[in-house]
Coordinates of C-alpha atoms in Angstrom, one line a residue:
Chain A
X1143 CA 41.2 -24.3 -90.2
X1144 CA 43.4 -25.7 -87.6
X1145 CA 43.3 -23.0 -85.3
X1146 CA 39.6 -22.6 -85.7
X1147 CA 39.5 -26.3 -84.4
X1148 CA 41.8 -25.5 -81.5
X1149 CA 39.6 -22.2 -80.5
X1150 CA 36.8 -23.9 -80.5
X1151 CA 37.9 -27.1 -78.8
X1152 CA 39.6 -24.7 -75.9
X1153 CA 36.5 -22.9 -75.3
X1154 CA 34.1 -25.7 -75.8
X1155 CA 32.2 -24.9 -72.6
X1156 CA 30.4 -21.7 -74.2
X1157 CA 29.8 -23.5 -77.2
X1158 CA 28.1 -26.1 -76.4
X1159 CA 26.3 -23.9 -73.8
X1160 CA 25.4 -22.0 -76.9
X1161 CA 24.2 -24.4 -78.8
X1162 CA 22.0 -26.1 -76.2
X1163 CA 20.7 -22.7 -74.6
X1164 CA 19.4 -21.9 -78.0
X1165 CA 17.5 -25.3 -78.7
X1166 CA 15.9 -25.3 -75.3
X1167 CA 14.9 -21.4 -75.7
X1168 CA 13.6 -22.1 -79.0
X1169 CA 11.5 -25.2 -77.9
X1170 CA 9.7 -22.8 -74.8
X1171 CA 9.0 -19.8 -77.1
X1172 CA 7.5 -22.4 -79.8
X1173 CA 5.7 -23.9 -76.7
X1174 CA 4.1 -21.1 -76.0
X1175 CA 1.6 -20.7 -78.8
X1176 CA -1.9 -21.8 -78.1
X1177 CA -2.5 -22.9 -81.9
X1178 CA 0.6 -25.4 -81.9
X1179 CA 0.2 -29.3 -81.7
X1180 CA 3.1 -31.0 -79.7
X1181 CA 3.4 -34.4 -78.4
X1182 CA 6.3 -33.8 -75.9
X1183 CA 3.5 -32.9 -72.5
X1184 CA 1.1 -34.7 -70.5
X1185 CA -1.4 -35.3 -72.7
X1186 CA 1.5 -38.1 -74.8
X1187 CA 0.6 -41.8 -73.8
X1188 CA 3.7 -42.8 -71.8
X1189 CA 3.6 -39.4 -69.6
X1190 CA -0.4 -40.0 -69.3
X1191 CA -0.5 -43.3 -68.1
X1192 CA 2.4 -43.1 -66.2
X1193 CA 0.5 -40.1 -64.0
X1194 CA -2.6 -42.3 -64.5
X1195 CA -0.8 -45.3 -62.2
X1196 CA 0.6 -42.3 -59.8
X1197 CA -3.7 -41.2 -59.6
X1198 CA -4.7 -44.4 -58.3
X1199 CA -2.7 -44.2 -55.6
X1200 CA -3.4 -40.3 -54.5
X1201 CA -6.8 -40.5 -54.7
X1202 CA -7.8 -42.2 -51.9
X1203 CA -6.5 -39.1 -50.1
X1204 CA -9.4 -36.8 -51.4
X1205 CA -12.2 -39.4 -51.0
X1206 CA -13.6 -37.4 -48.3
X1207 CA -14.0 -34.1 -50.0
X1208 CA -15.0 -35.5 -53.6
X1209 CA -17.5 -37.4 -51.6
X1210 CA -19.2 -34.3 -49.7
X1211 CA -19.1 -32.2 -53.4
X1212 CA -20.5 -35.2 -54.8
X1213 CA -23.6 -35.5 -52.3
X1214 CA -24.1 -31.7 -52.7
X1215 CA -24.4 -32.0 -56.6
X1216 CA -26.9 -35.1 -56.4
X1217 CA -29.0 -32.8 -53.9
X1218 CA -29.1 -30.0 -55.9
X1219 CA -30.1 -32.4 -59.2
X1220 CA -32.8 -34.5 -57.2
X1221 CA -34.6 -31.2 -56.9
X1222 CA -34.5 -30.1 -60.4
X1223 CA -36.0 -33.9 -61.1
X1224 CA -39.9 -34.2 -62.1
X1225 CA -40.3 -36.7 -59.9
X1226 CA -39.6 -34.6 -56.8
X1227 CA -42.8 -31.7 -58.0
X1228 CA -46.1 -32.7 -57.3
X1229 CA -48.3 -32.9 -59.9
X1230 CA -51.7 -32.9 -59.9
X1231 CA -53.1 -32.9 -63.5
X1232 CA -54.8 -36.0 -64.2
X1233 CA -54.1 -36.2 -67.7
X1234 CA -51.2 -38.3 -68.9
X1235 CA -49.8 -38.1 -72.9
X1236 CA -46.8 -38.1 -74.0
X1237 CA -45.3 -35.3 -75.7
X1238 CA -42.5 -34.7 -78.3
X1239 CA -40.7 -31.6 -76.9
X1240 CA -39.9 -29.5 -80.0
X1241 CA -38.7 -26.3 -77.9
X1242 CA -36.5 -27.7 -75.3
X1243 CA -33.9 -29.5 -77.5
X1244 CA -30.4 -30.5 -75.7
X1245 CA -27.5 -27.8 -75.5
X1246 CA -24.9 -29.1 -73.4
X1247 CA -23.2 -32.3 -72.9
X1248 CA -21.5 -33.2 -69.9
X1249 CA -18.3 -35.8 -70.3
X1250 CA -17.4 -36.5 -67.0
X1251 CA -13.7 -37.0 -66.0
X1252 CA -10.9 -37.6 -63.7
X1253 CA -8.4 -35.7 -62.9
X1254 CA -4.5 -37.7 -63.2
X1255 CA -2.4 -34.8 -63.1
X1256 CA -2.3 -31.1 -62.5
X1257 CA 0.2 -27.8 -61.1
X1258 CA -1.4 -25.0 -59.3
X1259 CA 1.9 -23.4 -58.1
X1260 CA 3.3 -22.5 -61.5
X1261 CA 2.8 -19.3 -63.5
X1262 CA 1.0 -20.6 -66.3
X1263 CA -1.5 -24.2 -65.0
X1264 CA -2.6 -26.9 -66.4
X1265 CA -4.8 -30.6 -65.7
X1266 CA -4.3 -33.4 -67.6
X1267 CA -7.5 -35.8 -67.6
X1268 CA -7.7 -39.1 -68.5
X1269 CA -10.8 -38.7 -71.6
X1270 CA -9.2 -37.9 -75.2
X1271 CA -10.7 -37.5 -78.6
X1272 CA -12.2 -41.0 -78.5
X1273 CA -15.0 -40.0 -76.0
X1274 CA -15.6 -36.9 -78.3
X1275 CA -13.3 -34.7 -76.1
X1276 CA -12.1 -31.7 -78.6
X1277 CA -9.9 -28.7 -78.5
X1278 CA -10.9 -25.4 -77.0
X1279 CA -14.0 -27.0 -75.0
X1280 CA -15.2 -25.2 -71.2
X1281 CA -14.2 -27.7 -68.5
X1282 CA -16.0 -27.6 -65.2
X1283 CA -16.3 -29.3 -61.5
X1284 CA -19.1 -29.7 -59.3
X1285 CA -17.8 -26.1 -57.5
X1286 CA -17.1 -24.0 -60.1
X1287 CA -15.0 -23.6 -63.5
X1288 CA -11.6 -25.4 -64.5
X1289 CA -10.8 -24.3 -67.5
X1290 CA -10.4 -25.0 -71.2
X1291 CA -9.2 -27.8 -73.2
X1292 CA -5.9 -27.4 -74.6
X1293 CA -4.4 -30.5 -76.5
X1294 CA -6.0 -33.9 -77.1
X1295 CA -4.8 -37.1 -77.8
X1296 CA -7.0 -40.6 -77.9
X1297 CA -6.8 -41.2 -74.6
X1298 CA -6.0 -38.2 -72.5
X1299 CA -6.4 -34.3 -72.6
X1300 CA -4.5 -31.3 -71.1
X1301 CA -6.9 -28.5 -69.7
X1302 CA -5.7 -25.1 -69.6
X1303 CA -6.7 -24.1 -66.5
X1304 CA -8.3 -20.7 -65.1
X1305 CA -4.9 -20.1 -63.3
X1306 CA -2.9 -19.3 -66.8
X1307 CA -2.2 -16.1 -68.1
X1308 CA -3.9 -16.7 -71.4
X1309 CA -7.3 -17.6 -69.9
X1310 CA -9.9 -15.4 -70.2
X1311 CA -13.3 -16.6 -68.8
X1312 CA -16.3 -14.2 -69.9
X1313 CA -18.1 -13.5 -66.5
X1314 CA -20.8 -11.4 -65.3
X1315 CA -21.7 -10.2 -61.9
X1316 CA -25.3 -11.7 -60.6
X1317 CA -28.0 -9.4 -60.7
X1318 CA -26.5 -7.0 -63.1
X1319 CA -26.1 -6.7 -66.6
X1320 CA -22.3 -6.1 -66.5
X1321 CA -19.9 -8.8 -67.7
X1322 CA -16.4 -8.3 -68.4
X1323 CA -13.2 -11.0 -68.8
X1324 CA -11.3 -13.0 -65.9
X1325 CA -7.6 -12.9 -65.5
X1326 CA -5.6 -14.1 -63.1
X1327 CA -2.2 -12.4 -62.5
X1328 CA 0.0 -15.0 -61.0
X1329 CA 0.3 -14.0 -57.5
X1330 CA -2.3 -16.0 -55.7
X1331 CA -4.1 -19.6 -56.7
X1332 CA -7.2 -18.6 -55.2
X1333 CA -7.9 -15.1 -56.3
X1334 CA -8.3 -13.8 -59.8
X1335 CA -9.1 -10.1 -60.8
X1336 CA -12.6 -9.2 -63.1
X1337 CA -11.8 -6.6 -65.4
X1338 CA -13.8 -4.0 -67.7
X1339 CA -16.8 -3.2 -65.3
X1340 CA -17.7 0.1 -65.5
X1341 CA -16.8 2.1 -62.2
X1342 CA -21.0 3.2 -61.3
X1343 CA -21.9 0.1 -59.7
X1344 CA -21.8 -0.3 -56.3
X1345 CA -20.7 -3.8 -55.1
X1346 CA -20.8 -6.2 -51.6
X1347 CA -18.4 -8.0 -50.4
X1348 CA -19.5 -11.7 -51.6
X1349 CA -21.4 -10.8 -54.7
X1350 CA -21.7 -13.6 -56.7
X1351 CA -19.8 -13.8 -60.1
X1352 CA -20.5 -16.7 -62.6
X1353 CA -20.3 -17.3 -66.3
X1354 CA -22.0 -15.2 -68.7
X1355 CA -22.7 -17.9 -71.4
X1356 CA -22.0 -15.2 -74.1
X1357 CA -19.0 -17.4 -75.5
X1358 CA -19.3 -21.0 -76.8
X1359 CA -17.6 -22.5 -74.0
X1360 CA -19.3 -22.2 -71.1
X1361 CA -23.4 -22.4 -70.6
X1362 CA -24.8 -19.4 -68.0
X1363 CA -24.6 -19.5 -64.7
X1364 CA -21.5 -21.8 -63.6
X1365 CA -20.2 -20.3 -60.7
X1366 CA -16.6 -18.6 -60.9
X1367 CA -16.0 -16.8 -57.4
X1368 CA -17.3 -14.6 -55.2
X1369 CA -15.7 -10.9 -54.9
X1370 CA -13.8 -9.8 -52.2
X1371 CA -12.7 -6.3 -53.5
X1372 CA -13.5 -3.6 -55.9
X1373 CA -11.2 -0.5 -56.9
X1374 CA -10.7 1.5 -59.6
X1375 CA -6.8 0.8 -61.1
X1376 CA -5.2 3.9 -62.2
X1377 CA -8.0 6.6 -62.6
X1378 CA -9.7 4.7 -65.4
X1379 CA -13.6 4.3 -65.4
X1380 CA -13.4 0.8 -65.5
X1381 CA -13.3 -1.3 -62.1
X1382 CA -10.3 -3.8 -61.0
X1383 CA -12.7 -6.6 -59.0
X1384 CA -10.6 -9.4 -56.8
X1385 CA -12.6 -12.8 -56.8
X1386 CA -12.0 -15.3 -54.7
X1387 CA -12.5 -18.7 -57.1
X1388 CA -15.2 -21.3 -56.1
X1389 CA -12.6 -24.1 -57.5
X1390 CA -10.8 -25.1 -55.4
X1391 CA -7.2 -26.4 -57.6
X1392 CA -5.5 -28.5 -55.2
X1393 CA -8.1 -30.5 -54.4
X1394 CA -9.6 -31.2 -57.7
X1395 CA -10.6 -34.4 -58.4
X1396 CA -13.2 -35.2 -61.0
X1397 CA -14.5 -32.6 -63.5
X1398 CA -16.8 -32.3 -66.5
X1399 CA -16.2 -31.9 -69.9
X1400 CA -18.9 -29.4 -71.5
X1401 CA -19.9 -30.1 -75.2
X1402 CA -21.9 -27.3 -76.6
X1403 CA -23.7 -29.1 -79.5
X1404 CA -24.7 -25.6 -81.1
X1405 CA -21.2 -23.9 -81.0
X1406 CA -19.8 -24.5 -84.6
X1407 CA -23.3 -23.2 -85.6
X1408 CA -22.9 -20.6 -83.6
X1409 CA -19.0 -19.8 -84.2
X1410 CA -20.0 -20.1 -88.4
X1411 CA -22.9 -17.5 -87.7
X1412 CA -20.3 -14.9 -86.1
X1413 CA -17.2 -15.7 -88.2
X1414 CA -19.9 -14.9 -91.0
X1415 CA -19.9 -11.2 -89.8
X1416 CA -16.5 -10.8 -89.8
X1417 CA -15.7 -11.4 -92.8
X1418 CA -19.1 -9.3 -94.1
X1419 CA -17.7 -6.5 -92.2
X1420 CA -14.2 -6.2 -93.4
X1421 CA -15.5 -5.8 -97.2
Chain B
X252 CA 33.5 -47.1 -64.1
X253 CA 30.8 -49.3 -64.6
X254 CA 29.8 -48.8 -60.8
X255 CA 29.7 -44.9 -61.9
X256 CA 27.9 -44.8 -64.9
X257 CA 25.2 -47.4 -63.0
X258 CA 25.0 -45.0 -59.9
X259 CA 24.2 -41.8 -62.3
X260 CA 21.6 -43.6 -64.2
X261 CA 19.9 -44.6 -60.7
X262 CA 19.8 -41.3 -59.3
X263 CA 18.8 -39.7 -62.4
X264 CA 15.6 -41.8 -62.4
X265 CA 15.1 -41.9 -58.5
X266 CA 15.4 -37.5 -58.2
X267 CA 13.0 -37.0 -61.4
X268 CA 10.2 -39.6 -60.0
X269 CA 10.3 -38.0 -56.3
X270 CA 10.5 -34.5 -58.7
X271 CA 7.1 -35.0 -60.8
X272 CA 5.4 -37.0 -57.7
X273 CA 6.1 -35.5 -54.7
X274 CA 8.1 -31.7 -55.2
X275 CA 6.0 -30.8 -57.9
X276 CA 3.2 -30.1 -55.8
X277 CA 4.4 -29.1 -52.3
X278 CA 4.1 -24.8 -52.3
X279 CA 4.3 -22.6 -49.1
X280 CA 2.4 -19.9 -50.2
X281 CA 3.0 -20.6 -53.8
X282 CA 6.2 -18.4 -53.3
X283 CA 8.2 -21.8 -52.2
X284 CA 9.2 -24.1 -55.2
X285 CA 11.9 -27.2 -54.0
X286 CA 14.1 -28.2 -57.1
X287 CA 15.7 -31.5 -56.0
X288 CA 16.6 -33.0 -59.2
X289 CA 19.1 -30.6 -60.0
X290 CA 21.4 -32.7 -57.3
X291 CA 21.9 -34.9 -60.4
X292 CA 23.6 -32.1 -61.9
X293 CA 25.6 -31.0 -59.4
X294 CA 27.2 -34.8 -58.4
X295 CA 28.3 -35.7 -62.1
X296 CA 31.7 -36.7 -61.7
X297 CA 34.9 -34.3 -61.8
X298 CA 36.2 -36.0 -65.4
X299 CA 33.0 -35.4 -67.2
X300 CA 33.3 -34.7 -71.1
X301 CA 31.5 -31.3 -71.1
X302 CA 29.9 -32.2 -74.4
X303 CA 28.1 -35.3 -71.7
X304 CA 27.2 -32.5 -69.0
X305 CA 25.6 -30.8 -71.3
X306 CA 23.8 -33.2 -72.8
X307 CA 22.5 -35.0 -69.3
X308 CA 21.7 -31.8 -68.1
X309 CA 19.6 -30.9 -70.9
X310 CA 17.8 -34.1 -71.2
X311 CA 16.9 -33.6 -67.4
X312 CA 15.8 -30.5 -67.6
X313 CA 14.0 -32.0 -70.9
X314 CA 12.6 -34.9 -68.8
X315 CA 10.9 -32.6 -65.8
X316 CA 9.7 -30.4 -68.4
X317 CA 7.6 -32.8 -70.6
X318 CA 6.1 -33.9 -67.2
X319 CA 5.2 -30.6 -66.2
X320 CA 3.8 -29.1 -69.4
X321 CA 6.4 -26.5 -69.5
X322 CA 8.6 -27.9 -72.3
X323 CA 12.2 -25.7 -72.5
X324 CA 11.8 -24.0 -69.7
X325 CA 14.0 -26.3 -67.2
X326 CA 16.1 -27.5 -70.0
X327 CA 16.9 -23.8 -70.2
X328 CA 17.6 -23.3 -66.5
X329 CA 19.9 -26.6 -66.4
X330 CA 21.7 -25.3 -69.6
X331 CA 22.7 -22.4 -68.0
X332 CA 23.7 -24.3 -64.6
X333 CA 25.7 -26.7 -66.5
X334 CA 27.9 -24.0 -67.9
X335 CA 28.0 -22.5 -64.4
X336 CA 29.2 -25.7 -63.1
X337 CA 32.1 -25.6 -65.3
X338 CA 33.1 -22.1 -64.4
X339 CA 32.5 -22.8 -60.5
X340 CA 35.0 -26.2 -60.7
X341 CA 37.5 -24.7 -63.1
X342 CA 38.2 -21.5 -60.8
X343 CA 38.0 -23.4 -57.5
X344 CA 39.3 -27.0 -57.9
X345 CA 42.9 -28.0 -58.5
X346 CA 43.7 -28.9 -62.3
X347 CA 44.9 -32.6 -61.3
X348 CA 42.0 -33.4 -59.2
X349 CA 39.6 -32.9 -62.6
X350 CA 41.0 -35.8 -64.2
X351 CA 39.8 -37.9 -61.5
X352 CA 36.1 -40.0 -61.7
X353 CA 35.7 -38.1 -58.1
X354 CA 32.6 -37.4 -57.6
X355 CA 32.0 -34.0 -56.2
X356 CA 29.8 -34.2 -52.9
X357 CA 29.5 -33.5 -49.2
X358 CA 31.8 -36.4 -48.2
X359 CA 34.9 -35.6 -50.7
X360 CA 35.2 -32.2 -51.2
X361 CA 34.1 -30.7 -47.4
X362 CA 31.5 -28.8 -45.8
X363 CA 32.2 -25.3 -46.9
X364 CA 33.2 -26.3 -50.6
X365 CA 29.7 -28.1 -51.4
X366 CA 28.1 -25.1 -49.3
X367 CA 29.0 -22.4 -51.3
X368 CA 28.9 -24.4 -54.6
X369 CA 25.6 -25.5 -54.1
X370 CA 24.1 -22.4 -52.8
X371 CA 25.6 -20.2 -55.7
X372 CA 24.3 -22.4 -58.6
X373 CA 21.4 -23.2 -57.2
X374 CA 20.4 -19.4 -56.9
X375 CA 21.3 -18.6 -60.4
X376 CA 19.5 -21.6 -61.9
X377 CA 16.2 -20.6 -59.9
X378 CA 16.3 -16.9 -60.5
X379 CA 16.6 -17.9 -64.0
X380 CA 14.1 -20.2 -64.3
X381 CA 11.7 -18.5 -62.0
X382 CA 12.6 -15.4 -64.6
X383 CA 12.2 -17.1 -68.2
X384 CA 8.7 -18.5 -66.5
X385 CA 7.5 -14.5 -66.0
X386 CA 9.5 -12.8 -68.3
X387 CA 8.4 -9.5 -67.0
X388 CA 10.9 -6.9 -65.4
X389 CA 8.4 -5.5 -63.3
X390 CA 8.0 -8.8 -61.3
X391 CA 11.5 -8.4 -60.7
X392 CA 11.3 -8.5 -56.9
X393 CA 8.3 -11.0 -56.6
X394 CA 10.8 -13.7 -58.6
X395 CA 13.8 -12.9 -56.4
X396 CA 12.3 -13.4 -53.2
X397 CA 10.7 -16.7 -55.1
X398 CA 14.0 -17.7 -55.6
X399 CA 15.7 -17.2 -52.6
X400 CA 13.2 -18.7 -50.3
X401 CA 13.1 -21.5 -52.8
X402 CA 17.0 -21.6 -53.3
X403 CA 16.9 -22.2 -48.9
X404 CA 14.3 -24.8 -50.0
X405 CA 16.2 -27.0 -52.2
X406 CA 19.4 -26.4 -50.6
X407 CA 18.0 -28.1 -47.3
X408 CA 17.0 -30.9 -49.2
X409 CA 20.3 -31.2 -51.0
X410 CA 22.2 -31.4 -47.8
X411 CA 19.3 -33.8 -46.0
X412 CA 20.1 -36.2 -49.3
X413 CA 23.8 -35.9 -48.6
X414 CA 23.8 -36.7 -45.2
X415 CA 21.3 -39.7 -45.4
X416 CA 24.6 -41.3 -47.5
X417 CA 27.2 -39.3 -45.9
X418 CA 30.6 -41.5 -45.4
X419 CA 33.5 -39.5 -43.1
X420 CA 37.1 -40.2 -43.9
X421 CA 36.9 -40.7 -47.5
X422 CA 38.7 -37.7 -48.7

């Protein structure tokens, strides 16, 4: 016993290095699962509102740009309003629409800390479960999508954002029917690749790619990018696309929350076959 | 001692507030990450317990981490540099000078000494932590240029922070 004490006392450097090189390994790899609820990041109180203090001071630096997206979203809405189509039926009643019932619900949101430079991103914002903010919702800004949301607490929520590498964003290609997922590989923060497009489709330079709205999370049509290149990876038949992202990461500011209202109806209908199918 | 203990706690608060504010998002081509709050690590006194450089360095590492969402992943890196540390000072620092409360920086222990000991660890705790981050093999190269520019990086700012409270003549 006593000269186990002395060993270990004379090499107590590799011990201890052990011992703490084990706990800090085991915390990253338990980090890493999407399913696991944790208190020790940026969506726990002290961290949030500390970064919520830091925000108030570092936005006044992107005023400017928030402003000019801002502008360019209230355009773009004042034309979808009724007020702005001339009408010219003379009849006035007042209907109960039956057929166009609300989908979406947008929580809007700012931004009080984020990385971009990292290999696997996130946003914290400062909305939590109180203002009916829950796990796994899409998150998008007036340019383009953000991400998902990751963990919430009653104030705050972290956002797993399109630059992670478990973030797969169903997107299809305007114009076509093809739609496929979107990965992003780690190299650059404004490029991400489209995958599983089949290789007979000819495609420009600045096609348009945006959201499919065949998951829950995101409704159709939110942009995602724009392509730069197509190529075919490795002889397969499917195609390797580079998009360059609308968002824009290090300038993000404020973003919206989407609530789909008919997704655990939706998510109950599906689950349904699953289990039907594996009878 | 009093004066000691009082400086560490300062500087440990002062390099992880300028880490999570201001480093954390400065990135030259997203290949170019600056470190600076390792400098806590590296100017722990000579006659530190190992049991206590282990355990500040971990809790550093700890502290970046749960700001950053990436919880182990310093902790990990500083783990390893602490035991480097300990290697590094053992192999190149005479046995009587470690019972002192020295404190090992630019102004005590010279140029070259604080050069080469800061370049060394550094590299190894960014590879490492630039590596755990990937974990792919095939990335190899893309993490070691990563970490050199990045170890050049941090290593300038190391040396800018030393000489801002450089004193000659106290060796």
């Amino acid at each position: 016993m006593n000269n186990l004490w002395r060993f270990i006392s004379k090499y107590n450097a590799l011990f201890l290095f052990i011992i703490f090189f084990v706990t800090s390994i085991i915390l990253f790899i338990r980090n890493n699962d999407f399913q696991r609820v944790s208190t020790l990041n940026t969506s726990n109180q002290v961290v949030g509102v500390f970064y919520s203090k830091v925000n108030n001071v570092i936005k006044y630096i992107h005023l400017d740009t928030v402003n000019k997206e801002l502008v360019a979203e209230n355009m773009l809405l004042r034309n979808q309003l009724k007020a702005s189509h001339f009408n010219d039926s003379v009849v006035v009643n007042t209907v109960t629409d039956t057929i166009n019932r609300v989908q979406y619900q947008y929580i809007a949101a700012e931004v009080i800390n984020k990385s971009v430079n990292s290999r696997n991103n996130y946003i914290t914002i400062n909305r939590g479960s109180k203002h009916g903010i829950q796990k796994g919702m899409g998150v998008i800004c007036p340019t383009g999508v953000v991400g998902i949301v990751w963990n919430v607490s009653p104030d705050f929520a972290t956002i797993q954002s399109v630059l992670h590498q478990d973030t797969k964003i169903t997107s299809s290609i305007e114009g076509t029917p093809y739609f496929g997922p979107l990965i992003w590989d780690g190299e650059n923060s404004q490029i991400a690749t489209l995958t599983d497009i089949p290789n007979q489709i000819n495609l420009k330079k600045g096609t348009k790619i945006s959201t499919s709205g065949l998951s829950v999370t995101f409704p159709k049509g939110i942009a995602v990018g724009t392509v730069l290149k197509a190529g075919v990876k490795g002889g397969g038949s499917f195609l390797n696309i580079s998009v360059k992202l609308a968002t824009n990461f290090y300038a993000l500011q404020y973003v919206y929350v989407v609530k789909n209202i008919f997704a655990t109806e939706q998510q109950d209908l599906e689950n349904l076959n699953k289990t039907q199918g594996n009878e | 001692m009093n004066k000691i203990i009082f400086y560490n706690i300062f500087r440990f608060i002062v390099l992880v507030f300028i880490q999570v504010v201001l480093l954390k998002n400065i990135s030259l081509y997203n290949l170019n990450m600056p470190l600076l709050y390792i400098l806590f690590i590296f100017l722990l006194p000579f006659n530190t317990p190992n049991w206590l450089l282990f355990f500040l360095s971990f809790t550093i590492g700890l502290t970046v981490d749960i700001f950053s969402d990436t919880l182990g992943l310093n902790a990990a890196a500083c783990t390893i540099m602490a035991f480097l540390r300990v290697f590094y000072i053992s192999i190149t620092v005479q046995s009587e000078r470690l019972e002192t409360e020295v404190t090992p920086n630019l102004s005590t222990m010279g140029f070259r000494w604080f050069f080469f000991y800061t370049l060394l660890i550094t590299f190894l705790h960014h590879f490492f932590l630039f590596f755990l981050e990937v974990f792919d093999f095939t990335a190899i190269i893309n993490i070691l240029i990563r970490a050199t520019l990045s170890t050049l990086f941090t290593v300038f700012l190391i040396f800018t922070a030393e000489f801002l409270v450089y004193r000659k003549k106290v060796r």
